[in-house]
Steps between C-alpha positions, in 0.01 A plus 500: 500500500295540821323802353400299194364218720299739717367694201389172334324369816310822566285481182441130568373577853279780365359258243430237767336756727286631214388147411412431864302822536320431172395153618394645834285762327328233287439292813345797682278592203363146473435466874360848562147421377448183705653656812278806470190283462595298809551806717190672358284200591664455841498867596187639340247261354542185708200438723466279804872496568583525869847608608582347838807522723617146575770580754432684825739791528616445142583764244340609175617185324331267750165503322307266277215562260199269520307462175158394626290253305161616369323267748697647788419855390127423484501335844698784659263756341215333694698545823591134543827312504549285190528123527866392484466302179715670234846367416770747601791605281787687667698690235853612579625737233863504400713777359859384543465535879523876453201649316199270539158621612170333581336687212695280256243228580194717429403365158547135597303557820221672306462198271523239775253664734240487224563125498425484874846531656576725795829653385745652745782708348785539749731799528828464686826686560778474242872551474671725614249553783543135604684192385357163397425408863285811545311428178433143613383621842257744336357235267474249783307755707269568205428131440438449872256793497318354198464159666360658817269757336390392152177344632376850598513594131349182356819300453542138605814469719528132398531594131788748485757509222807725495621623161800718426663640190838645414708526817 
């Protein structure tokens, strides 16, 4: 009787696993195009994106990307510091606390900087490198850096909004 039960459950588990893998494949196929376009823009064709370390002595994940406004780019090209007048948007990307990256915010930042926002996409450590407390410390350090330094890039430190998605 045990052999019959085991032999009946095995095909059921194989069927469930096959259905899961099929759904996963469909998910990957649908997301592959948008993800490739995000990373292509962020890594190759994005202009006037500054990558800055926000934590002294921090690691590779303690950086943020600044998407400069057109006005800020023009002013900096003339060798001057831009007036701190642009609203600032700090974007904290999600990814289930395990796989997020600052590049996930590239397309949103591209659109908003054309509208005059100084966008700051934050990268931070994830699990298993750190727990929730470490992630919060990293994001707090990034926001503190933005408040202290955004005026140098044309952002108004009195007009800062923090936005996050997913985790």
